[in-house]
């Protein structure tokens, strides 16, 4: 779907917040914020029809800046809380936002199990290749050899190949965007929100304060639209190859999508054929007898 250049200002306004932005000038979070809002509005969602979950990090300050039901979790733990909400009410779109620091270190176990479980939710990775909020320490995705605040002699470890890692988990949706390409990012997020299962959206973003290697200019020069070059997002092996190979250029767009694999809640045998959601059921369930056992 092509995104109209101007969206209804009242619909956009519904997601607005009076809180001032505290991100640094030139931060990629601004582009992701804008694309997320545009995607929600284009899908016709109102703030009360979506759950937005945030990890701790610079990106997490978006919880004050984008309307909707919001939950700001603990560091590295955004996925389990978002997955729990998605299981409780699969009818509500759930979006979890996390940074590369938390998601590929403290929270990496949650990421592994969310991908293999195929929970029906979107995970947006704010990938600025460092821990920005705590002043520029190296993350697992910082380029090897780069000097960072906590590593003045350069990063000795190999950079984690995050895309190879994600593809090794047999995902059902993988996309990569760039915070400087808001129209493409909006389309990616729309597709991710509508995906049947777990949608992994890696967004390369500038962090002009601490990331001096993958700058906005570097990303502009290296990112390309894989679809414009005929990429087929249905071919798993080709998608993996295109996603992993970032030596010369970086492919963006929906790199892989498979809608044939049921989401986690669809595979739960006791839930099959059940039309109601767990949140609807607890409203009419009498638990007084069970509670007596604990008082
Ligand atoms: Fe953005 Fe980096 Fe500033 Fe954090 S430190 S607000 S990621 S530019």
Coordinates of C-alpha atoms in Angstrom, one line a residue, residues 131-291:
X131 CA 24.0 1.8 24.4
X132 CA 23.1 5.4 23.8
X133 CA 21.2 6.1 27.0
X134 CA 24.2 5.2 29.2
X135 CA 26.5 7.3 27.1
X136 CA 27.9 5.2 24.3
X137 CA 29.1 1.8 25.6
X138 CA 29.6 -0.9 23.0
X139 CA 26.8 -3.3 22.3
X140 CA 27.0 -6.7 20.7
X141 CA 26.3 -4.9 17.4
X142 CA 29.0 -2.3 17.6
X143 CA 31.5 -2.7 14.8
X144 CA 34.6 -4.6 15.8
X145 CA 37.6 -2.2 16.3
X146 CA 35.5 0.9 16.9
X147 CA 36.5 3.1 19.9
X148 CA 33.7 3.7 22.2
X149 CA 33.4 5.5 25.6
X150 CA 34.0 2.3 27.5
X151 CA 36.5 0.8 25.0
X152 CA 39.0 3.6 24.1
X153 CA 41.3 1.0 22.5
X154 CA 38.7 -0.4 20.2
X155 CA 36.2 -3.2 20.5
X156 CA 38.1 -6.5 20.6
X157 CA 35.0 -8.8 20.1
X158 CA 33.6 -9.9 16.8
X159 CA 30.4 -8.0 15.9
X160 CA 27.3 -10.3 16.3
X161 CA 25.8 -11.0 12.9
X162 CA 22.3 -10.2 14.1
X163 CA 20.5 -11.1 10.8
X164 CA 22.3 -14.4 10.5
X165 CA 21.3 -15.1 14.1
X166 CA 17.6 -14.2 13.5
X167 CA 17.4 -16.3 10.4
X168 CA 18.9 -19.3 12.3
X169 CA 15.7 -19.2 14.4
X170 CA 13.4 -19.7 11.4
X171 CA 11.5 -16.4 11.6
X172 CA 8.3 -15.8 9.8
X173 CA 8.8 -12.0 9.1
X174 CA 12.1 -10.1 8.8
X175 CA 12.5 -6.6 7.6
X176 CA 15.1 -3.9 7.7
X177 CA 14.6 -0.2 7.5
X178 CA 16.5 3.0 7.9
X179 CA 15.4 5.8 10.1
X180 CA 16.1 8.3 7.3
X181 CA 13.6 6.6 4.9
X182 CA 10.3 7.3 6.6
X183 CA 8.0 6.3 3.7
X184 CA 9.6 2.9 3.4
X185 CA 9.7 2.5 7.1
X186 CA 6.0 3.3 7.3
X187 CA 5.2 0.6 4.8
X188 CA 7.4 -1.9 6.6
X189 CA 5.7 -1.2 9.9
X190 CA 2.2 -1.5 8.5
X191 CA 3.0 -4.9 7.1
X192 CA 4.7 -6.0 10.3
X193 CA 1.6 -5.0 12.4
X194 CA -0.6 -7.0 10.1
X195 CA 1.6 -10.0 10.1
X196 CA 0.1 -13.3 11.4
X197 CA 3.0 -14.0 13.8
X198 CA 6.2 -12.5 15.2
X199 CA 7.5 -9.7 13.0
X200 CA 11.1 -8.7 13.5
X201 CA 11.9 -5.2 12.2
X202 CA 15.5 -4.1 12.3
X203 CA 15.8 -0.3 12.0
X204 CA 19.2 1.1 11.4
X205 CA 19.3 4.5 13.0
X206 CA 21.7 7.2 13.4
X207 CA 23.1 8.1 16.9
X208 CA 25.1 11.2 16.1
X209 CA 26.2 11.6 19.7
X210 CA 28.0 8.2 20.1
X211 CA 28.0 6.2 16.9
X212 CA 30.6 7.8 14.6
X213 CA 30.8 4.9 12.2
X214 CA 27.3 4.1 10.9
X215 CA 26.3 7.7 10.6
X216 CA 23.2 9.0 8.9
X217 CA 25.3 9.8 5.8
X218 CA 26.9 6.3 5.8
X219 CA 23.5 4.7 6.0
X220 CA 22.1 7.0 3.2
X221 CA 25.0 5.9 1.0
X222 CA 24.8 2.2 1.8
X223 CA 21.1 1.3 2.2
X224 CA 19.2 0.2 -0.9
X225 CA 15.7 -1.0 -1.5
X226 CA 15.9 -4.7 -2.1
X227 CA 12.4 -4.8 -3.7
X228 CA 13.5 -2.3 -6.3
X229 CA 16.1 -4.9 -7.4
X230 CA 13.5 -7.7 -7.6
X231 CA 14.0 -9.3 -4.2
X232 CA 11.4 -12.1 -3.5
X233 CA 10.5 -12.1 0.2
X234 CA 9.1 -15.6 0.0
X235 CA 12.4 -17.3 -0.7
X236 CA 13.9 -18.0 2.8
X237 CA 17.5 -18.9 1.6
X238 CA 17.8 -15.9 -0.7
X239 CA 16.3 -13.6 1.9
X240 CA 18.9 -14.8 4.5
X241 CA 21.7 -14.3 2.0
X242 CA 20.5 -10.8 1.1
X243 CA 20.0 -9.8 4.8
X244 CA 23.3 -11.1 6.0
X245 CA 25.6 -9.7 3.2
X246 CA 26.3 -6.2 4.3
X247 CA 29.8 -6.0 3.0
X248 CA 29.2 -3.5 0.2
X249 CA 25.5 -2.4 0.6
X250 CA 22.7 -3.0 3.1
X251 CA 19.4 -4.4 1.9
X252 CA 16.2 -2.8 3.2
X253 CA 12.5 -3.6 2.9
X254 CA 10.6 -6.7 3.8
X255 CA 13.2 -9.3 3.4
X256 CA 11.3 -12.4 4.3
X257 CA 7.6 -13.1 5.1
X258 CA 5.8 -16.4 5.6
X259 CA 2.1 -16.2 6.5
X260 CA 1.5 -19.9 6.3
X261 CA 2.9 -20.7 9.8
X262 CA 0.4 -20.3 12.6
X263 CA 1.1 -18.0 15.4
X264 CA 1.7 -19.4 18.9
X265 CA -1.9 -18.9 20.2
X266 CA -3.3 -20.6 17.1
X267 CA -1.2 -23.7 17.8
X268 CA -2.4 -24.1 21.4
X269 CA -4.7 -27.1 21.4
X270 CA -7.0 -25.9 24.2
X271 CA -7.6 -22.6 22.4
X272 CA -8.5 -24.1 19.0
X273 CA -12.1 -23.3 18.1
X274 CA -12.4 -20.8 21.0
X275 CA -13.9 -17.5 19.8
X276 CA -13.3 -15.5 22.9
X277 CA -10.0 -14.1 24.1
X278 CA -8.5 -14.7 27.6
X279 CA -9.2 -11.1 28.6
X280 CA -12.8 -11.5 27.7
X281 CA -13.1 -14.7 29.6
X282 CA -11.6 -13.4 32.9
X283 CA -14.3 -10.8 32.9
X284 CA -17.1 -13.4 33.2
X285 CA -15.2 -16.0 35.1
X286 CA -16.1 -16.6 38.8
X287 CA -12.7 -17.2 40.5
X288 CA -14.1 -16.7 44.1
X289 CA -13.9 -20.5 44.9
X290 CA -10.2 -20.6 43.8
X291 CA -9.4 -17.4 45.8

